[in-house]
Structure formats: C-alpha cells, structure tokens
C-alpha cells in the first residue's frame, strides 16, 4: 500500500483498506449461505446482507485516495477466517455478530471523522448495518433457546481471537496519532469493550456466559495486513 509517511495517515489507510477488504470477503461469505440457510427468511437476509457488504466495500475503497493510498497489490488484508467458506450456520452467526460487529463499531467511530469522505460513507453504512445486528441478535437468542448457547459461545470465542484484534494494539502510536488528528474517535480497547459488553449482555439474557478477553498475545499479529495468524 502506498501512503503518506505520517504514522496516523498510514494507520488510517491500513484500517480503511482492510475494512474494505473484509467487507468484500464478508459479502462473499454471506452470499454463499443465500441458498442454504436454515430458514427461507435467513436465506433472504443472507442475500441482502451480502449485497450490503459488497456495496460498502465498493464505496470504501475510494477513501484510500484521500489518504494518499491505493488498494494493496500484495493481496487482500482480511481476517483469515474469511479466506474460506464459513463452515456451518454457527460460523455464519458468529461472523454476523462479531466480524460484522467489530467492523461496524469502527465505522461508527468514523462517523464524525476529519476525513470527510470516510465520515460520509460511515453514516451511510451505519444506516444499513442496523438490520445486520437485528439478524445476528435474533439468531443468537434462537440458538441459546434451542440448547446451542454453549456451542455459540465457543464459536464466538474462537472468532474473537481474530476479529477482536482487528483494530490493533491499544498502544499503537499510529492509531494514537489518528485519534489526535480526529480521523477516528475511539481507540482499539474502547471499541473492543463496546463489542464485548454488547455480546456478554446479549447472551447473559439467555442464560449463556461468555468472556471475550482483552487480547494479550500479539506475537502472531501482522499490523500491515491487520491479520492474526497463530
């Protein structure tokens, strides 16, 4: 990725490029379930969410130009769990809640960004993401009430290993500079806590416990690709 040299700009370009790459991949993963979801309603929802995510990716890539960057020629900077098809419906729901949730939480932190093109796109994306959250929450409740709460919690914990690290380390100097410049409003740990508190409360309402710990091990983290590959 070619960017300006300011650490905050480099970090923001990494986040924006990876946001677009992950949304493109998530859209494809959603689309693969449009004909095999367990209910007709969810099949329709999967197709609609796929269309949303692909549209978000398409509209986000041009933001890189405002940061003096281009899409990475070395390959997509996405979560490893999106490299292949989601293995089952539990995996779909976990991605719906956590991958979509983490990306949307970052987008919300950009709604008033000093990077005007990003702020404009963020507000539009947030309008469409509400239905994704409703779908994920409904299926979380349904799975918990059908005796699959522990299995869902396990899959969410596995997904968190990757998705929870996506915004990066709290002490990243580039991210700190991006915060100071108003490019993004909230830091990595704060965003993780937003996602954590939402999901812990959601599952607790259904009698299922989950602990999404703050990542401590960053040894397998690639900050350029925003990818955890243990």
PDB file of C-alpha atoms in Angstrom:
ATOM      1  CA  UNK A   1       0.000   0.000   0.000  1.00  0.00           C
ATOM      2  CA  UNK A   2       1.397   3.370  -0.982  1.00  0.00           C
ATOM      3  CA  UNK A   3       0.661   6.035   1.632  1.00  0.00           C
ATOM      4  CA  UNK A   4       1.886   9.288   3.003  1.00  0.00           C
ATOM      5  CA  UNK A   5       4.543   8.823   5.706  1.00  0.00           C
ATOM      6  CA  UNK A   6       2.699  10.309   8.725  1.00  0.00           C
ATOM      7  CA  UNK A   7       2.065   7.413  11.147  1.00  0.00           C
ATOM      8  CA  UNK A   8      -1.556   8.421  11.722  1.00  0.00           C
ATOM      9  CA  UNK A   9      -2.254   8.520   7.992  1.00  0.00           C
ATOM     10  CA  UNK A  10      -0.507   5.193   7.450  1.00  0.00           C
ATOM     11  CA  UNK A  11      -2.541   3.593  10.241  1.00  0.00           C
ATOM     12  CA  UNK A  12      -5.813   5.014   8.963  1.00  0.00           C
ATOM     13  CA  UNK A  13      -5.057   3.861   5.419  1.00  0.00           C
ATOM     14  CA  UNK A  14      -4.370   0.378   6.789  1.00  0.00           C
ATOM     15  CA  UNK A  15      -7.690   0.366   8.645  1.00  0.00           C
ATOM     16  CA  UNK A  16      -9.720   1.717   5.726  1.00  0.00           C
ATOM     17  CA  UNK A  17      -8.143  -0.651   3.205  1.00  0.00           C
ATOM     18  CA  UNK A  18      -8.637  -3.631   5.494  1.00  0.00           C
ATOM     19  CA  UNK A  19     -12.203  -2.523   6.269  1.00  0.00           C
ATOM     20  CA  UNK A  20     -12.988  -2.645   2.557  1.00  0.00           C
ATOM     21  CA  UNK A  21     -11.190  -5.970   2.063  1.00  0.00           C
ATOM     22  CA  UNK A  22     -13.025  -7.546   4.995  1.00  0.00           C
ATOM     23  CA  UNK A  23     -16.383  -6.242   3.858  1.00  0.00           C
ATOM     24  CA  UNK A  24     -15.794  -7.633   0.377  1.00  0.00           C
ATOM     25  CA  UNK A  25     -14.893 -11.031   1.842  1.00  0.00           C
ATOM     26  CA  UNK A  26     -17.772 -10.982   4.334  1.00  0.00           C
ATOM     27  CA  UNK A  27     -20.161 -10.219   1.494  1.00  0.00           C
ATOM     28  CA  UNK A  28     -18.972 -13.292  -0.368  1.00  0.00           C
ATOM     29  CA  UNK A  29     -19.230 -15.468   2.726  1.00  0.00           C
ATOM     30  CA  UNK A  30     -22.785 -14.238   3.375  1.00  0.00           C
ATOM     31  CA  UNK A  31     -23.759 -14.862  -0.255  1.00  0.00           C
ATOM     32  CA  UNK A  32     -22.661 -18.487  -0.033  1.00  0.00           C
ATOM     33  CA  UNK A  33     -25.450 -19.065   2.502  1.00  0.00           C
ATOM     34  CA  UNK A  34     -28.179 -17.370   0.479  1.00  0.00           C
ATOM     35  CA  UNK A  35     -29.405 -20.763  -0.775  1.00  0.00           C
ATOM     36  CA  UNK A  36     -28.550 -22.956   2.221  1.00  0.00           C
ATOM     37  CA  UNK A  37     -29.536 -21.006   5.344  1.00  0.00           C
ATOM     38  CA  UNK A  38     -31.753 -22.985   7.753  1.00  0.00           C
ATOM     39  CA  UNK A  39     -34.832 -20.852   7.035  1.00  0.00           C
ATOM     40  CA  UNK A  40     -36.140 -19.025   3.987  1.00  0.00           C
ATOM     41  CA  UNK A  41     -36.185 -15.799   5.972  1.00  0.00           C
ATOM     42  CA  UNK A  42     -32.499 -16.129   6.822  1.00  0.00           C
ATOM     43  CA  UNK A  43     -31.618 -17.070   3.256  1.00  0.00           C
ATOM     44  CA  UNK A  44     -33.200 -13.823   2.082  1.00  0.00           C
ATOM     45  CA  UNK A  45     -31.398 -11.947   4.878  1.00  0.00           C
ATOM     46  CA  UNK A  46     -28.061 -13.513   3.918  1.00  0.00           C
ATOM     47  CA  UNK A  47     -28.503 -12.375   0.321  1.00  0.00           C
ATOM     48  CA  UNK A  48     -29.461  -8.862   1.404  1.00  0.00           C
ATOM     49  CA  UNK A  49     -26.560  -8.580   3.851  1.00  0.00           C
ATOM     50  CA  UNK A  50     -24.180  -9.845   1.169  1.00  0.00           C
ATOM     51  CA  UNK A  51     -25.342  -7.109  -1.176  1.00  0.00           C
ATOM     52  CA  UNK A  52     -24.889  -4.515   1.573  1.00  0.00           C
ATOM     53  CA  UNK A  53     -21.346  -5.627   2.403  1.00  0.00           C
ATOM     54  CA  UNK A  54     -20.201  -5.713  -1.210  1.00  0.00           C
ATOM     55  CA  UNK A  55     -21.653  -2.252  -1.708  1.00  0.00           C
ATOM     56  CA  UNK A  56     -19.877  -0.983   1.403  1.00  0.00           C
ATOM     57  CA  UNK A  57     -16.575  -2.369   0.141  1.00  0.00           C
ATOM     58  CA  UNK A  58     -17.043  -0.751  -3.256  1.00  0.00           C
ATOM     59  CA  UNK A  59     -17.781   2.641  -1.691  1.00  0.00           C
ATOM     60  CA  UNK A  60     -14.949   2.439   0.846  1.00  0.00           C
ATOM     61  CA  UNK A  61     -12.001   1.701  -1.451  1.00  0.00           C
ATOM     62  CA  UNK A  62     -12.048   5.225  -2.983  1.00  0.00           C
ATOM     63  CA  UNK A  63     -11.489   6.718   0.509  1.00  0.00           C
ATOM     64  CA  UNK A  64      -7.900   5.465   0.262  1.00  0.00           C
ATOM     65  CA  UNK A  65      -7.141   8.136  -2.341  1.00  0.00           C
ATOM     66  CA  UNK A  66      -7.898  10.820   0.253  1.00  0.00           C
ATOM     67  CA  UNK A  67      -5.152   9.264   2.367  1.00  0.00           C
ATOM     68  CA  UNK A  68      -2.651   9.128  -0.485  1.00  0.00           C
ATOM     69  CA  UNK A  69      -3.002   5.354  -0.719  1.00  0.00           C
ATOM     70  CA  UNK A  70      -4.166   2.662  -3.098  1.00  0.00           C
ATOM     71  CA  UNK A  71      -5.544  -0.860  -2.513  1.00  0.00           C
ATOM     72  CA  UNK A  72      -2.756  -3.257  -1.568  1.00  0.00           C
ATOM     73  CA  UNK A  73      -1.324  -5.045  -4.613  1.00  0.00           C
ATOM     74  CA  UNK A  74       0.128  -7.784  -2.407  1.00  0.00           C
ATOM     75  CA  UNK A  75      -3.272  -9.278  -1.636  1.00  0.00           C
ATOM     76  CA  UNK A  76      -6.322  -8.593   0.492  1.00  0.00           C
ATOM     77  CA  UNK A  77      -5.807  -7.537   4.106  1.00  0.00           C
ATOM     78  CA  UNK A  78      -8.623  -9.511   5.704  1.00  0.00           C
ATOM     79  CA  UNK A  79      -9.265 -11.825   8.614  1.00  0.00           C
ATOM     80  CA  UNK A  80      -8.006 -15.354   7.989  1.00  0.00           C
ATOM     81  CA  UNK A  81     -11.388 -16.826   8.913  1.00  0.00           C
ATOM     82  CA  UNK A  82     -12.870 -15.152   5.830  1.00  0.00           C
ATOM     83  CA  UNK A  83     -10.399 -16.811   3.440  1.00  0.00           C
ATOM     84  CA  UNK A  84     -12.727 -19.792   3.015  1.00  0.00           C
ATOM     85  CA  UNK A  85     -16.417 -20.569   3.318  1.00  0.00           C
ATOM     86  CA  UNK A  86     -17.917 -20.332   6.786  1.00  0.00           C
ATOM     87  CA  UNK A  87     -18.064 -23.957   7.970  1.00  0.00           C
ATOM     88  CA  UNK A  88     -21.618 -24.053   9.322  1.00  0.00           C
ATOM     89  CA  UNK A  89     -24.530 -21.902  10.466  1.00  0.00           C
ATOM     90  CA  UNK A  90     -22.931 -21.326  13.871  1.00  0.00           C
ATOM     91  CA  UNK A  91     -19.960 -19.884  11.997  1.00  0.00           C
ATOM     92  CA  UNK A  92     -22.280 -17.669   9.993  1.00  0.00           C
ATOM     93  CA  UNK A  93     -23.963 -16.320  13.128  1.00  0.00           C
ATOM     94  CA  UNK A  94     -20.597 -15.773  14.826  1.00  0.00           C
ATOM     95  CA  UNK A  95     -19.368 -13.798  11.798  1.00  0.00           C
ATOM     96  CA  UNK A  96     -22.650 -11.886  11.660  1.00  0.00           C
ATOM     97  CA  UNK A  97     -22.276 -10.875  15.300  1.00  0.00           C
ATOM     98  CA  UNK A  98     -18.541 -10.448  15.717  1.00  0.00           C
ATOM     99  CA  UNK A  99     -16.911  -9.751  12.360  1.00  0.00           C
ATOM    100  CA  UNK A 100     -19.748  -7.525  11.214  1.00  0.00           C
ATOM    101  CA  UNK A 101     -19.970  -6.100  14.736  1.00  0.00           C
ATOM    102  CA  UNK A 102     -16.280  -5.210  15.025  1.00  0.00           C
ATOM    103  CA  UNK A 103     -16.211  -3.590  11.576  1.00  0.00           C
ATOM    104  CA  UNK A 104     -19.399  -1.634  12.265  1.00  0.00           C
ATOM    105  CA  UNK A 105     -18.055  -0.423  15.617  1.00  0.00           C
ATOM    106  CA  UNK A 106     -15.035   1.005  13.821  1.00  0.00           C
ATOM    107  CA  UNK A 107     -17.263   2.593  11.179  1.00  0.00           C
ATOM    108  CA  UNK A 108     -19.302   4.225  13.961  1.00  0.00           C
ATOM    109  CA  UNK A 109     -16.052   5.676  15.350  1.00  0.00           C
ATOM    110  CA  UNK A 110     -15.528   7.312  11.941  1.00  0.00           C
ATOM    111  CA  UNK A 111     -18.968   8.924  11.626  1.00  0.00           C
ATOM    112  CA  UNK A 112     -17.547  12.330  12.584  1.00  0.00           C
ATOM    113  CA  UNK A 113     -14.077  11.775  11.136  1.00  0.00           C
ATOM    114  CA  UNK A 114     -11.997  14.718   9.970  1.00  0.00           C
ATOM    115  CA  UNK A 115     -11.557  12.628   6.823  1.00  0.00           C
ATOM    116  CA  UNK A 116     -14.771  13.828   5.185  1.00  0.00           C
ATOM    117  CA  UNK A 117     -15.145  11.043   2.570  1.00  0.00           C
ATOM    118  CA  UNK A 118     -14.878   8.456   5.351  1.00  0.00           C
ATOM    119  CA  UNK A 119     -17.379  10.281   7.547  1.00  0.00           C
ATOM    120  CA  UNK A 120     -19.863  10.464   4.681  1.00  0.00           C
ATOM    121  CA  UNK A 121     -19.575   6.768   3.904  1.00  0.00           C
ATOM    122  CA  UNK A 122     -19.660   5.810   7.575  1.00  0.00           C
ATOM    123  CA  UNK A 123     -23.025   7.470   8.108  1.00  0.00           C
ATOM    124  CA  UNK A 124     -24.475   5.693   5.068  1.00  0.00           C
ATOM    125  CA  UNK A 125     -23.051   2.318   6.113  1.00  0.00           C
ATOM    126  CA  UNK A 126     -24.478   2.666   9.626  1.00  0.00           C
ATOM    127  CA  UNK A 127     -27.963   3.171   8.202  1.00  0.00           C
ATOM    128  CA  UNK A 128     -27.755  -0.253   6.541  1.00  0.00           C
ATOM    129  CA  UNK A 129     -25.974  -2.154   9.304  1.00  0.00           C
ATOM    130  CA  UNK A 130     -28.877  -1.988  11.751  1.00  0.00           C
ATOM    131  CA  UNK A 131     -30.661  -4.897  10.074  1.00  0.00           C
ATOM    132  CA  UNK A 132     -27.472  -6.994  10.251  1.00  0.00           C
ATOM    133  CA  UNK A 133     -27.358  -6.555  14.016  1.00  0.00           C
ATOM    134  CA  UNK A 134     -31.045  -7.401  14.360  1.00  0.00           C
ATOM    135  CA  UNK A 135     -30.499 -10.616  12.392  1.00  0.00           C
ATOM    136  CA  UNK A 136     -27.472 -11.654  14.431  1.00  0.00           C
ATOM    137  CA  UNK A 137     -29.148 -10.940  17.761  1.00  0.00           C
ATOM    138  CA  UNK A 138     -32.294 -12.846  16.772  1.00  0.00           C
ATOM    139  CA  UNK A 139     -30.271 -15.914  15.832  1.00  0.00           C
ATOM    140  CA  UNK A 140     -28.170 -15.710  18.995  1.00  0.00           C
ATOM    141  CA  UNK A 141     -31.356 -15.832  21.065  1.00  0.00           C
ATOM    142  CA  UNK A 142     -32.781 -18.614  18.955  1.00  0.00           C
ATOM    143  CA  UNK A 143     -29.658 -20.752  19.278  1.00  0.00           C
ATOM    144  CA  UNK A 144     -29.451 -20.203  23.031  1.00  0.00           C
ATOM    145  CA  UNK A 145     -33.096 -21.145  23.477  1.00  0.00           C
ATOM    146  CA  UNK A 146     -32.620 -24.329  21.445  1.00  0.00           C
ATOM    147  CA  UNK A 147     -29.817 -25.597  23.663  1.00  0.00           C
ATOM    148  CA  UNK A 148     -26.932 -24.402  21.472  1.00  0.00           C
ATOM    149  CA  UNK A 149     -25.866 -21.480  23.651  1.00  0.00           C
ATOM    150  CA  UNK A 150     -22.592 -23.062  24.770  1.00  0.00           C
ATOM    151  CA  UNK A 151     -21.709 -24.035  21.199  1.00  0.00           C
ATOM    152  CA  UNK A 152     -22.390 -20.477  20.045  1.00  0.00           C
ATOM    153  CA  UNK A 153     -20.296 -19.055  22.889  1.00  0.00           C
ATOM    154  CA  UNK A 154     -17.415 -21.325  21.894  1.00  0.00           C
ATOM    155  CA  UNK A 155     -17.629 -20.261  18.262  1.00  0.00           C
ATOM    156  CA  UNK A 156     -17.785 -16.596  19.252  1.00  0.00           C
ATOM    157  CA  UNK A 157     -14.721 -17.038  21.449  1.00  0.00           C
ATOM    158  CA  UNK A 158     -12.843 -18.584  18.515  1.00  0.00           C
ATOM    159  CA  UNK A 159     -13.950 -15.783  16.201  1.00  0.00           C
ATOM    160  CA  UNK A 160     -12.902 -13.178  18.771  1.00  0.00           C
ATOM    161  CA  UNK A 161      -9.317 -14.441  18.572  1.00  0.00           C
ATOM    162  CA  UNK A 162      -9.136 -12.863  15.113  1.00  0.00           C
ATOM    163  CA  UNK A 163     -11.868 -10.243  14.996  1.00  0.00           C
ATOM    164  CA  UNK A 164     -11.065  -8.863  18.436  1.00  0.00           C
ATOM    165  CA  UNK A 165      -7.561  -7.944  17.316  1.00  0.00           C
ATOM    166  CA  UNK A 166      -8.574  -6.245  14.079  1.00  0.00           C
ATOM    167  CA  UNK A 167      -8.327  -2.643  15.317  1.00  0.00           C
ATOM    168  CA  UNK A 168      -4.862  -3.405  16.667  1.00  0.00           C
ATOM    169  CA  UNK A 169      -2.957  -2.740  19.860  1.00  0.00           C
ATOM    170  CA  UNK A 170      -4.075  -0.036  22.247  1.00  0.00           C
ATOM    171  CA  UNK A 171      -0.535   1.393  22.346  1.00  0.00           C
ATOM    172  CA  UNK A 172      -0.129   1.656  18.557  1.00  0.00           C
ATOM    173  CA  UNK A 173       1.493   5.095  18.011  1.00  0.00           C
ATOM    174  CA  UNK A 174      -0.042   5.394  14.544  1.00  0.00           C
ATOM    175  CA  UNK A 175      -3.533   4.825  15.904  1.00  0.00           C
ATOM    176  CA  UNK A 176      -2.851   7.335  18.682  1.00  0.00           C
ATOM    177  CA  UNK A 177      -1.889   9.922  16.064  1.00  0.00           C
ATOM    178  CA  UNK A 178      -5.026   9.115  14.055  1.00  0.00           C
ATOM    179  CA  UNK A 179      -7.074   9.770  17.196  1.00  0.00           C
ATOM    180  CA  UNK A 180      -5.335  13.084  17.804  1.00  0.00           C
ATOM    181  CA  UNK A 181      -5.979  14.116  14.199  1.00  0.00           C
ATOM    182  CA  UNK A 182      -9.684  13.300  14.522  1.00  0.00           C
ATOM    183  CA  UNK A 183      -9.532  10.635  11.837  1.00  0.00           C
ATOM    184  CA  UNK A 184     -11.224   8.206  14.221  1.00  0.00           C
ATOM    185  CA  UNK A 185     -12.970   8.946  17.512  1.00  0.00           C
ATOM    186  CA  UNK A 186     -12.314   5.897  19.710  1.00  0.00           C
ATOM    187  CA  UNK A 187      -9.328   3.697  20.391  1.00  0.00           C
ATOM    188  CA  UNK A 188      -8.946  -0.054  19.894  1.00  0.00           C
ATOM    189  CA  UNK A 189      -9.562  -1.108  23.515  1.00  0.00           C
ATOM    190  CA  UNK A 190     -12.620   1.122  23.813  1.00  0.00           C
ATOM    191  CA  UNK A 191     -14.106  -0.376  20.651  1.00  0.00           C
ATOM    192  CA  UNK A 192     -13.412  -3.900  21.884  1.00  0.00           C
ATOM    193  CA  UNK A 193     -15.209  -3.100  25.128  1.00  0.00           C
ATOM    194  CA  UNK A 194     -18.209  -1.810  23.183  1.00  0.00           C
ATOM    195  CA  UNK A 195     -18.492  -5.125  21.322  1.00  0.00           C
ATOM    196  CA  UNK A 196     -17.712  -7.191  24.423  1.00  0.00           C
ATOM    197  CA  UNK A 197     -20.299  -5.534  26.669  1.00  0.00           C
ATOM    198  CA  UNK A 198     -22.987  -5.877  23.978  1.00  0.00           C
ATOM    199  CA  UNK A 199     -22.431  -9.587  23.376  1.00  0.00           C
ATOM    200  CA  UNK A 200     -21.885 -10.525  27.030  1.00  0.00           C
ATOM    201  CA  UNK A 201     -25.192  -8.859  27.901  1.00  0.00           C
ATOM    202  CA  UNK A 202     -26.998 -10.383  24.911  1.00  0.00           C
ATOM    203  CA  UNK A 203     -26.018 -13.934  25.811  1.00  0.00           C
ATOM    204  CA  UNK A 204     -26.492 -13.368  29.543  1.00  0.00           C
ATOM    205  CA  UNK A 205     -30.142 -12.535  28.887  1.00  0.00           C
ATOM    206  CA  UNK A 206     -30.464 -16.096  27.529  1.00  0.00           C
ATOM    207  CA  UNK A 207     -28.556 -17.729  30.381  1.00  0.00           C
ATOM    208  CA  UNK A 208     -25.304 -18.212  28.458  1.00  0.00           C
ATOM    209  CA  UNK A 209     -21.969 -16.966  29.749  1.00  0.00           C
ATOM    210  CA  UNK A 210     -19.154 -15.753  27.548  1.00  0.00           C
ATOM    211  CA  UNK A 211     -15.861 -13.995  28.267  1.00  0.00           C
ATOM    212  CA  UNK A 212     -14.252 -12.115  25.401  1.00  0.00           C
ATOM    213  CA  UNK A 213     -10.912 -11.252  26.966  1.00  0.00           C
ATOM    214  CA  UNK A 214      -8.772  -8.293  26.005  1.00  0.00           C
ATOM    215  CA  UNK A 215      -6.046  -9.707  23.721  1.00  0.00           C
ATOM    216  CA  UNK A 216      -2.701 -10.040  25.476  1.00  0.00           C
ATOM    217  CA  UNK A 217      -0.682 -12.050  22.952  1.00  0.00           C
ATOM    218  CA  UNK A 218       0.195 -10.085  19.817  1.00  0.00           C
ATOM    219  CA  UNK A 219       3.062 -12.308  18.683  1.00  0.00           C
ATOM    220  CA  UNK A 220       1.206 -13.520  15.573  1.00  0.00           C
ATOM    221  CA  UNK A 221      -0.288 -10.136  14.682  1.00  0.00           C
ATOM    222  CA  UNK A 222       0.591  -8.572  11.329  1.00  0.00           C
ATOM    223  CA  UNK A 223      -0.161  -4.837  11.710  1.00  0.00           C
ATOM    224  CA  UNK A 224       0.237  -4.155   7.991  1.00  0.00           C
ATOM    225  CA  UNK A 225      -2.323  -6.785   6.956  1.00  0.00           C
ATOM    226  CA  UNK A 226      -4.357  -6.426  10.179  1.00  0.00           C
ATOM    227  CA  UNK A 227      -4.361 -10.197  10.412  1.00  0.00           C
ATOM    228  CA  UNK A 228      -3.837 -12.689  13.242  1.00  0.00           C
ATOM    229  CA  UNK A 229      -2.332 -15.982  12.076  1.00  0.00           C
ATOM    230  CA  UNK A 230      -1.180 -18.089  15.059  1.00  0.00           C
TER     231      UNK A 230
END
